[in-house]
Amino acid sequence: MATSPAPPVEKVVVLLKATGDAPILKQSKFKVSKSEKFVFISEFLRKNLKLEQVFMYLNSSFSPALNERIGTLHEAYNVDGKLVVNYSTTPAWG
Amino acid sequence: GDARAASYRRTDTKKGNDMGSGIQDEHWRGAISLKLELHADEVTTVPPPEPLFILAPRLGYLPQVSKQALQQFKGFLPPGIDEPWFEYKGVPLKWQIPTGALYDLLSDGEYPWCLTIHFRAYPKDALQPISGDETLQASYLNSLKEAAYVLTGNSSAVMSLTTKSQQELWQNVLDGQHSDFFQNMEKMELMKPVVRLIPARAPLNLLALTFYFFLSS
């Protein structure tokens, strides 16, 4: 996910946590560029876990809009410097 | 226009209590006067349709007026599936943002606010798909959970609502019924926010929603 050869890009730490029956990733902590949109995470999950559909939540509470900047979400909702994204194959928190 | 502008810009909440429900009432009753015109590409008749003048509640969402707009413009459309979307000066409008917030951000005070409505060629890259009232309600409840999270540290206030209560709350929004809405909100104990949790910068649709919560309390 973090392959950026260009000038230093600001990145934040994202922690992906499986919930329910969702498959677990080999590596769950990533650095993501602040300017990426949240949809980037869903595409990453679907590609790496070979899922048709994935549901994502922040801090087990709500789903942010897919076009929100990761940087903004991290700033608002990070816990100990990490943006915790819970993902599942079925709706978990409504 | 100006009275409405003044009421929602009030940020002194202490005074708000003294002024009582008057300003709250006005804010909730506040509606945006829209002039909807069908996009030229979708007009298949001569003469073209008359524009639709309609009031949209500030604290509601543009898709609420889609049904009436469709009734007005149906006879003029080319064949195809009806997927309404709104555009202002070439910019597709995000339906998840309350109408009042869109108006305040984009219109520069234009009154009535002249929007173009489309029923074809839904811009899937710019707008999230919406399929009827359920999507709108689900989106609203999700925003509510996000607001609950910011106000209290978790979203249990919304999660613990029964389906019936959720329905009621949503219907309050649709009807612009603010006294019922706030009764329901109080039941959820969202009226006592833990202010220190408010992030300095918050995502836009969350801003829109909590903006209206704070103004209304």
PDB file of N, CA and C in Angstrom, chain B residues 91-168:
ATOM      1  N   VAL B  91     -21.919  21.803 -10.550  1.00  0.00           N
ATOM      2  CA  VAL B  91     -21.408  20.943  -9.485  1.00  0.00           C
ATOM      3  C   VAL B  91     -22.504  20.012  -8.974  1.00  0.00           C
ATOM      4  N   PRO B  92     -22.307  18.690  -9.092  1.00  0.00           N
ATOM      5  CA  PRO B  92     -23.320  17.768  -8.532  1.00  0.00           C
ATOM      6  C   PRO B  92     -23.362  17.923  -7.014  1.00  0.00           C
ATOM      7  N   LEU B  93     -24.559  17.962  -6.444  1.00  0.00           N
ATOM      8  CA  LEU B  93     -24.698  18.205  -5.014  1.00  0.00           C
ATOM      9  C   LEU B  93     -24.787  16.905  -4.226  1.00  0.00           C
ATOM     10  N   LYS B  94     -23.956  16.801  -3.188  1.00  0.00           N
ATOM     11  CA  LYS B  94     -23.956  15.607  -2.349  1.00  0.00           C
ATOM     12  C   LYS B  94     -25.255  15.552  -1.546  1.00  0.00           C
ATOM     13  N   TRP B  95     -25.985  14.467  -1.736  1.00  0.00           N
ATOM     14  CA  TRP B  95     -27.304  14.404  -1.118  1.00  0.00           C
ATOM     15  C   TRP B  95     -27.251  14.167   0.387  1.00  0.00           C
ATOM     16  N   GLN B  96     -26.058  13.748   0.895  1.00  0.00           N
ATOM     17  CA  GLN B  96     -25.964  13.460   2.336  1.00  0.00           C
ATOM     18  C   GLN B  96     -25.850  14.727   3.175  1.00  0.00           C
ATOM     19  N   ILE B  97     -25.624  15.855   2.530  1.00  0.00           N
ATOM     20  CA  ILE B  97     -25.445  17.092   3.279  1.00  0.00           C
ATOM     21  C   ILE B  97     -26.793  17.801   3.378  1.00  0.00           C
ATOM     22  N   PRO B  98     -27.166  18.258   4.590  1.00  0.00           N
ATOM     23  CA  PRO B  98     -28.476  18.912   4.724  1.00  0.00           C
ATOM     24  C   PRO B  98     -28.611  20.087   3.743  1.00  0.00           C
ATOM     25  N   THR B  99     -29.828  20.257   3.240  1.00  0.00           N
ATOM     26  CA  THR B  99     -30.110  21.286   2.239  1.00  0.00           C
ATOM     27  C   THR B  99     -29.635  22.660   2.704  1.00  0.00           C
ATOM     28  N   GLY B 100     -29.908  22.970   3.980  1.00  0.00           N
ATOM     29  CA  GLY B 100     -29.512  24.275   4.507  1.00  0.00           C
ATOM     30  C   GLY B 100     -28.009  24.485   4.440  1.00  0.00           C
ATOM     31  N   ALA B 101     -27.258  23.435   4.750  1.00  0.00           N
ATOM     32  CA  ALA B 101     -25.799  23.541   4.722  1.00  0.00           C
ATOM     33  C   ALA B 101     -25.301  23.758   3.294  1.00  0.00           C
ATOM     34  N   LEU B 102     -25.883  23.019   2.356  1.00  0.00           N
ATOM     35  CA  LEU B 102     -25.505  23.197   0.944  1.00  0.00           C
ATOM     36  C   LEU B 102     -25.776  24.627   0.505  1.00  0.00           C
ATOM     37  N   TYR B 103     -26.955  25.118   0.895  1.00  0.00           N
ATOM     38  CA  TYR B 103     -27.351  26.467   0.511  1.00  0.00           C
ATOM     39  C   TYR B 103     -26.375  27.499   1.063  1.00  0.00           C
ATOM     40  N   ASP B 104     -26.053  27.353   2.355  1.00  0.00           N
ATOM     41  CA  ASP B 104     -25.176  28.326   2.997  1.00  0.00           C
ATOM     42  C   ASP B 104     -23.770  28.300   2.404  1.00  0.00           C
ATOM     43  N   LEU B 105     -23.327  27.119   2.028  1.00  0.00           N
ATOM     44  CA  LEU B 105     -21.961  26.994   1.512  1.00  0.00           C
ATOM     45  C   LEU B 105     -21.831  27.468   0.064  1.00  0.00           C
ATOM     46  N   LEU B 106     -22.875  27.239  -0.731  1.00  0.00           N
ATOM     47  CA  LEU B 106     -22.710  27.389  -2.178  1.00  0.00           C
ATOM     48  C   LEU B 106     -23.456  28.534  -2.838  1.00  0.00           C
ATOM     49  N   SER B 107     -24.581  28.955  -2.230  1.00  0.00           N
ATOM     50  CA  SER B 107     -25.495  29.778  -3.003  1.00  0.00           C
ATOM     51  C   SER B 107     -25.163  31.262  -3.016  1.00  0.00           C
ATOM     52  N   ASP B 108     -24.353  31.700  -2.049  1.00  0.00           N
ATOM     53  CA  ASP B 108     -24.076  33.136  -1.967  1.00  0.00           C
ATOM     54  C   ASP B 108     -25.351  33.950  -1.753  1.00  0.00           C
ATOM     55  N   GLY B 109     -26.333  33.345  -1.098  1.00  0.00           N
ATOM     56  CA  GLY B 109     -27.541  34.082  -0.784  1.00  0.00           C
ATOM     57  C   GLY B 109     -28.570  34.152  -1.896  1.00  0.00           C
ATOM     58  N   GLU B 110     -28.318  33.490  -2.981  1.00  0.00           N
ATOM     59  CA  GLU B 110     -29.271  33.499  -4.098  1.00  0.00           C
ATOM     60  C   GLU B 110     -30.639  33.025  -3.629  1.00  0.00           C
ATOM     61  N   TYR B 111     -31.696  33.768  -3.967  1.00  0.00           N
ATOM     62  CA  TYR B 111     -33.017  33.426  -3.434  1.00  0.00           C
ATOM     63  C   TYR B 111     -34.096  33.763  -4.435  1.00  0.00           C
ATOM     64  N   PRO B 112     -34.925  32.847  -4.944  1.00  0.00           N
ATOM     65  CA  PRO B 112     -34.813  31.424  -4.640  1.00  0.00           C
ATOM     66  C   PRO B 112     -33.528  30.823  -5.221  1.00  0.00           C
ATOM     67  N   TRP B 113     -33.175  29.680  -4.711  1.00  0.00           N
ATOM     68  CA  TRP B 113     -31.944  29.034  -5.135  1.00  0.00           C
ATOM     69  C   TRP B 113     -32.236  28.219  -6.385  1.00  0.00           C
ATOM     70  N   CYS B 114     -31.567  28.562  -7.492  1.00  0.00           N
ATOM     71  CA  CYS B 114     -31.860  27.924  -8.775  1.00  0.00           C
ATOM     72  C   CYS B 114     -30.988  26.703  -8.972  1.00  0.00           C
ATOM     73  N   LEU B 115     -31.597  25.542  -8.888  1.00  0.00           N
ATOM     74  CA  LEU B 115     -30.861  24.297  -9.085  1.00  0.00           C
ATOM     75  C   LEU B 115     -31.306  23.629 -10.369  1.00  0.00           C
ATOM     76  N   THR B 116     -30.415  22.851 -10.933  1.00  0.00           N
ATOM     77  CA  THR B 116     -30.769  22.026 -12.090  1.00  0.00           C
ATOM     78  C   THR B 116     -30.984  20.611 -11.589  1.00  0.00           C
ATOM     79  N   ILE B 117     -32.092  20.024 -12.030  1.00  0.00           N
ATOM     80  CA  ILE B 117     -32.327  18.635 -11.638  1.00  0.00           C
ATOM     81  C   ILE B 117     -32.148  17.738 -12.855  1.00  0.00           C
ATOM     82  N   HIS B 118     -31.571  16.576 -12.607  1.00  0.00           N
ATOM     83  CA  HIS B 118     -31.377  15.571 -13.659  1.00  0.00           C
ATOM     84  C   HIS B 118     -32.079  14.297 -13.230  1.00  0.00           C
ATOM     85  N   PHE B 119     -32.485  13.499 -14.217  1.00  0.00           N
ATOM     86  CA  PHE B 119     -33.023  12.173 -13.895  1.00  0.00           C
ATOM     87  C   PHE B 119     -32.267  11.069 -14.607  1.00  0.00           C
ATOM     88  N   ARG B 120     -31.325  11.436 -15.446  1.00  0.00           N
ATOM     89  CA  ARG B 120     -30.548  10.453 -16.192  1.00  0.00           C
ATOM     90  C   ARG B 120     -29.058  10.681 -15.956  1.00  0.00           C
ATOM     91  N   ALA B 121     -28.247   9.746 -16.417  1.00  0.00           N
ATOM     92  CA  ALA B 121     -26.779   9.907 -16.382  1.00  0.00           C
ATOM     93  C   ALA B 121     -26.281  10.247 -14.989  1.00  0.00           C
ATOM     94  N   TYR B 122     -26.673   9.437 -14.013  1.00  0.00           N
ATOM     95  CA  TYR B 122     -26.251   9.659 -12.629  1.00  0.00           C
ATOM     96  C   TYR B 122     -24.721   9.630 -12.556  1.00  0.00           C
ATOM     97  N   PRO B 123     -24.104  10.684 -12.009  1.00  0.00           N
ATOM     98  CA  PRO B 123     -22.635  10.773 -11.993  1.00  0.00           C
ATOM     99  C   PRO B 123     -22.029   9.902 -10.895  1.00  0.00           C
ATOM    100  N   LYS B 124     -21.850   8.629 -11.177  1.00  0.00           N
ATOM    101  CA  LYS B 124     -21.423   7.691 -10.136  1.00  0.00           C
ATOM    102  C   LYS B 124     -20.044   8.012  -9.570  1.00  0.00           C
ATOM    103  N   ASP B 125     -19.231   8.738 -10.330  1.00  0.00           N
ATOM    104  CA  ASP B 125     -17.911   9.077  -9.813  1.00  0.00           C
ATOM    105  C   ASP B 125     -17.966  10.215  -8.805  1.00  0.00           C
ATOM    106  N   ALA B 126     -18.966  11.071  -8.953  1.00  0.00           N
ATOM    107  CA  ALA B 126     -19.026  12.242  -8.086  1.00  0.00           C
ATOM    108  C   ALA B 126     -19.966  12.048  -6.906  1.00  0.00           C
ATOM    109  N   LEU B 127     -21.040  11.292  -7.129  1.00  0.00           N
ATOM    110  CA  LEU B 127     -22.048  11.152  -6.080  1.00  0.00           C
ATOM    111  C   LEU B 127     -22.225   9.698  -5.684  1.00  0.00           C
ATOM    112  N   GLN B 128     -22.484   9.479  -4.414  1.00  0.00           N
ATOM    113  CA  GLN B 128     -22.788   8.122  -3.989  1.00  0.00           C
ATOM    114  C   GLN B 128     -24.174   7.753  -4.459  1.00  0.00           C
ATOM    115  N   PRO B 129     -24.335   6.496  -4.867  1.00  0.00           N
ATOM    116  CA  PRO B 129     -25.665   6.098  -5.338  1.00  0.00           C
ATOM    117  C   PRO B 129     -26.689   6.194  -4.218  1.00  0.00           C
ATOM    118  N   ILE B 130     -27.922   6.449  -4.603  1.00  0.00           N
ATOM    119  CA  ILE B 130     -29.010   6.492  -3.628  1.00  0.00           C
ATOM    120  C   ILE B 130     -30.175   5.763  -4.250  1.00  0.00           C
ATOM    121  N   SER B 131     -30.781   4.847  -3.492  1.00  0.00           N
ATOM    122  CA  SER B 131     -31.912   4.138  -4.069  1.00  0.00           C
ATOM    123  C   SER B 131     -33.103   4.283  -3.154  1.00  0.00           C
ATOM    124  N   GLY B 132     -33.709   5.412  -3.167  1.00  0.00           N
ATOM    125  CA  GLY B 132     -34.950   5.586  -2.421  1.00  0.00           C
ATOM    126  C   GLY B 132     -34.756   6.050  -0.993  1.00  0.00           C
ATOM    127  N   ASP B 133     -35.853   6.060  -0.274  1.00  0.00           N
ATOM    128  CA  ASP B 133     -35.864   6.612   1.070  1.00  0.00           C
ATOM    129  C   ASP B 133     -34.984   5.851   2.048  1.00  0.00           C
ATOM    130  N   GLU B 134     -34.830   4.542   1.831  1.00  0.00           N
ATOM    131  CA  GLU B 134     -34.080   3.753   2.818  1.00  0.00           C
ATOM    132  C   GLU B 134     -32.623   4.193   2.861  1.00  0.00           C
ATOM    133  N   THR B 135     -32.053   4.467   1.681  1.00  0.00           N
ATOM    134  CA  THR B 135     -30.654   4.905   1.658  1.00  0.00           C
ATOM    135  C   THR B 135     -30.496   6.194   2.435  1.00  0.00           C
ATOM    136  N   LEU B 136     -31.448   7.098   2.240  1.00  0.00           N
ATOM    137  CA  LEU B 136     -31.360   8.397   2.898  1.00  0.00           C
ATOM    138  C   LEU B 136     -31.457   8.221   4.408  1.00  0.00           C
ATOM    139  N   GLN B 137     -32.389   7.397   4.839  1.00  0.00           N
ATOM    140  CA  GLN B 137     -32.552   7.177   6.269  1.00  0.00           C
ATOM    141  C   GLN B 137     -31.319   6.507   6.855  1.00  0.00           C
ATOM    142  N   ALA B 138     -30.798   5.502   6.161  1.00  0.00           N
ATOM    143  CA  ALA B 138     -29.604   4.804   6.651  1.00  0.00           C
ATOM    144  C   ALA B 138     -28.433   5.769   6.765  1.00  0.00           C
ATOM    145  N   SER B 139     -28.308   6.638   5.775  1.00  0.00           N
ATOM    146  CA  SER B 139     -27.220   7.600   5.798  1.00  0.00           C
ATOM    147  C   SER B 139     -27.376   8.563   6.965  1.00  0.00           C
ATOM    148  N   TYR B 140     -28.622   8.984   7.200  1.00  0.00           N
ATOM    149  CA  TYR B 140     -28.893   9.899   8.311  1.00  0.00           C
ATOM    150  C   TYR B 140     -28.537   9.246   9.640  1.00  0.00           C
ATOM    151  N   LEU B 141     -28.978   8.006   9.817  1.00  0.00           N
ATOM    152  CA  LEU B 141     -28.684   7.308  11.068  1.00  0.00           C
ATOM    153  C   LEU B 141     -27.185   7.114  11.260  1.00  0.00           C
ATOM    154  N   ASN B 142     -26.493   6.859  10.168  1.00  0.00           N
ATOM    155  CA  ASN B 142     -25.046   6.703  10.278  1.00  0.00           C
ATOM    156  C   ASN B 142     -24.390   8.013  10.721  1.00  0.00           C
ATOM    157  N   SER B 143     -24.847   9.115  10.160  1.00  0.00           N
ATOM    158  CA  SER B 143     -24.316  10.418  10.572  1.00  0.00           C
ATOM    159  C   SER B 143     -24.625  10.673  12.039  1.00  0.00           C
ATOM    160  N   LEU B 144     -25.804  10.222  12.453  1.00  0.00           N
ATOM    161  CA  LEU B 144     -26.200  10.382  13.848  1.00  0.00           C
ATOM    162  C   LEU B 144     -25.257   9.602  14.751  1.00  0.00           C
ATOM    163  N   LYS B 145     -24.893   8.397  14.310  1.00  0.00           N
ATOM    164  CA  LYS B 145     -23.958   7.589  15.104  1.00  0.00           C
ATOM    165  C   LYS B 145     -22.618   8.288  15.200  1.00  0.00           C
ATOM    166  N   GLU B 146     -22.197   8.871  14.087  1.00  0.00           N
ATOM    167  CA  GLU B 146     -20.919   9.573  14.083  1.00  0.00           C
ATOM    168  C   GLU B 146     -20.977  10.759  15.035  1.00  0.00           C
ATOM    169  N   ALA B 147     -22.083  11.495  15.006  1.00  0.00           N
ATOM    170  CA  ALA B 147     -22.251  12.634  15.894  1.00  0.00           C
ATOM    171  C   ALA B 147     -22.283  12.162  17.350  1.00  0.00           C
ATOM    172  N   ALA B 148     -22.975  11.054  17.601  1.00  0.00           N
ATOM    173  CA  ALA B 148     -23.040  10.496  18.954  1.00  0.00           C
ATOM    174  C   ALA B 148     -21.640  10.144  19.435  1.00  0.00           C
ATOM    175  N   TYR B 149     -20.857   9.583  18.524  1.00  0.00           N
ATOM    176  CA  TYR B 149     -19.492   9.210  18.869  1.00  0.00           C
ATOM    177  C   TYR B 149     -18.691  10.431  19.281  1.00  0.00           C
ATOM    178  N   VAL B 150     -18.840  11.500  18.507  1.00  0.00           N
ATOM    179  CA  VAL B 150     -18.100  12.719  18.828  1.00  0.00           C
ATOM    180  C   VAL B 150     -18.601  13.328  20.127  1.00  0.00           C
ATOM    181  N   LEU B 151     -19.911  13.294  20.340  1.00  0.00           N
ATOM    182  CA  LEU B 151     -20.484  13.944  21.518  1.00  0.00           C
ATOM    183  C   LEU B 151     -20.292  13.134  22.798  1.00  0.00           C
ATOM    184  N   THR B 152     -20.294  11.820  22.692  1.00  0.00           N
ATOM    185  CA  THR B 152     -20.264  11.041  23.933  1.00  0.00           C
ATOM    186  C   THR B 152     -19.151   9.991  23.984  1.00  0.00           C
ATOM    187  N   GLY B 153     -18.410   9.808  22.901  1.00  0.00           N
ATOM    188  CA  GLY B 153     -17.321   8.833  22.924  1.00  0.00           C
ATOM    189  C   GLY B 153     -17.673   7.470  22.375  1.00  0.00           C
ATOM    190  N   ASN B 154     -18.949   7.245  22.121  1.00  0.00           N
ATOM    191  CA  ASN B 154     -19.349   5.981  21.481  1.00  0.00           C
ATOM    192  C   ASN B 154     -20.714   6.207  20.843  1.00  0.00           C
ATOM    193  N   SER B 155     -21.139   5.219  20.062  1.00  0.00           N
ATOM    194  CA  SER B 155     -22.402   5.433  19.352  1.00  0.00           C
ATOM    195  C   SER B 155     -23.549   4.662  19.989  1.00  0.00           C
ATOM    196  N   SER B 156     -23.381   4.246  21.237  1.00  0.00           N
ATOM    197  CA  SER B 156     -24.410   3.399  21.855  1.00  0.00           C
ATOM    198  C   SER B 156     -25.749   4.117  21.973  1.00  0.00           C
ATOM    199  N   ALA B 157     -25.714   5.461  22.087  1.00  0.00           N
ATOM    200  CA  ALA B 157     -26.968   6.213  22.200  1.00  0.00           C
ATOM    201  C   ALA B 157     -27.875   5.930  21.008  1.00  0.00           C
ATOM    202  N   VAL B 158     -27.293   5.771  19.841  1.00  0.00           N
ATOM    203  CA  VAL B 158     -28.096   5.510  18.648  1.00  0.00           C
ATOM    204  C   VAL B 158     -28.314   4.017  18.465  1.00  0.00           C
ATOM    205  N   MET B 159     -27.275   3.239  18.738  1.00  0.00           N
ATOM    206  CA  MET B 159     -27.373   1.789  18.551  1.00  0.00           C
ATOM    207  C   MET B 159     -28.450   1.184  19.426  1.00  0.00           C
ATOM    208  N   SER B 160     -28.670   1.797  20.604  1.00  0.00           N
ATOM    209  CA  SER B 160     -29.635   1.200  21.526  1.00  0.00           C
ATOM    210  C   SER B 160     -31.072   1.611  21.223  1.00  0.00           C
ATOM    211  N   LEU B 161     -31.274   2.419  20.178  1.00  0.00           N
ATOM    212  CA  LEU B 161     -32.641   2.786  19.807  1.00  0.00           C
ATOM    213  C   LEU B 161     -33.342   1.596  19.186  1.00  0.00           C
ATOM    214  N   THR B 162     -34.612   1.445  19.495  1.00  0.00           N
ATOM    215  CA  THR B 162     -35.380   0.403  18.814  1.00  0.00           C
ATOM    216  C   THR B 162     -35.621   0.848  17.379  1.00  0.00           C
ATOM    217  N   THR B 163     -35.934  -0.103  16.513  1.00  0.00           N
ATOM    218  CA  THR B 163     -36.221   0.238  15.116  1.00  0.00           C
ATOM    219  C   THR B 163     -37.354   1.244  15.057  1.00  0.00           C
ATOM    220  N   LYS B 164     -38.329   1.067  15.919  1.00  0.00           N
ATOM    221  CA  LYS B 164     -39.482   1.961  15.940  1.00  0.00           C
ATOM    222  C   LYS B 164     -39.030   3.377  16.274  1.00  0.00           C
ATOM    223  N   SER B 165     -38.152   3.519  17.288  1.00  0.00           N
ATOM    224  CA  SER B 165     -37.668   4.848  17.665  1.00  0.00           C
ATOM    225  C   SER B 165     -36.887   5.492  16.534  1.00  0.00           C
ATOM    226  N   GLN B 166     -36.083   4.673  15.849  1.00  0.00           N
ATOM    227  CA  GLN B 166     -35.312   5.207  14.728  1.00  0.00           C
ATOM    228  C   GLN B 166     -36.245   5.750  13.655  1.00  0.00           C
ATOM    229  N   GLN B 167     -37.284   4.957  13.365  1.00  0.00           N
ATOM    230  CA  GLN B 167     -38.283   5.372  12.383  1.00  0.00           C
ATOM    231  C   GLN B 167     -38.922   6.686  12.783  1.00  0.00           C
ATOM    232  N   GLU B 168     -39.297   6.770  14.056  1.00  0.00           N
ATOM    233  CA  GLU B 168     -39.937   7.984  14.572  1.00  0.00           C
ATOM    234  C   GLU B 168     -39.044   9.196  14.408  1.00  0.00           C
TER     235      GLU B 168
END
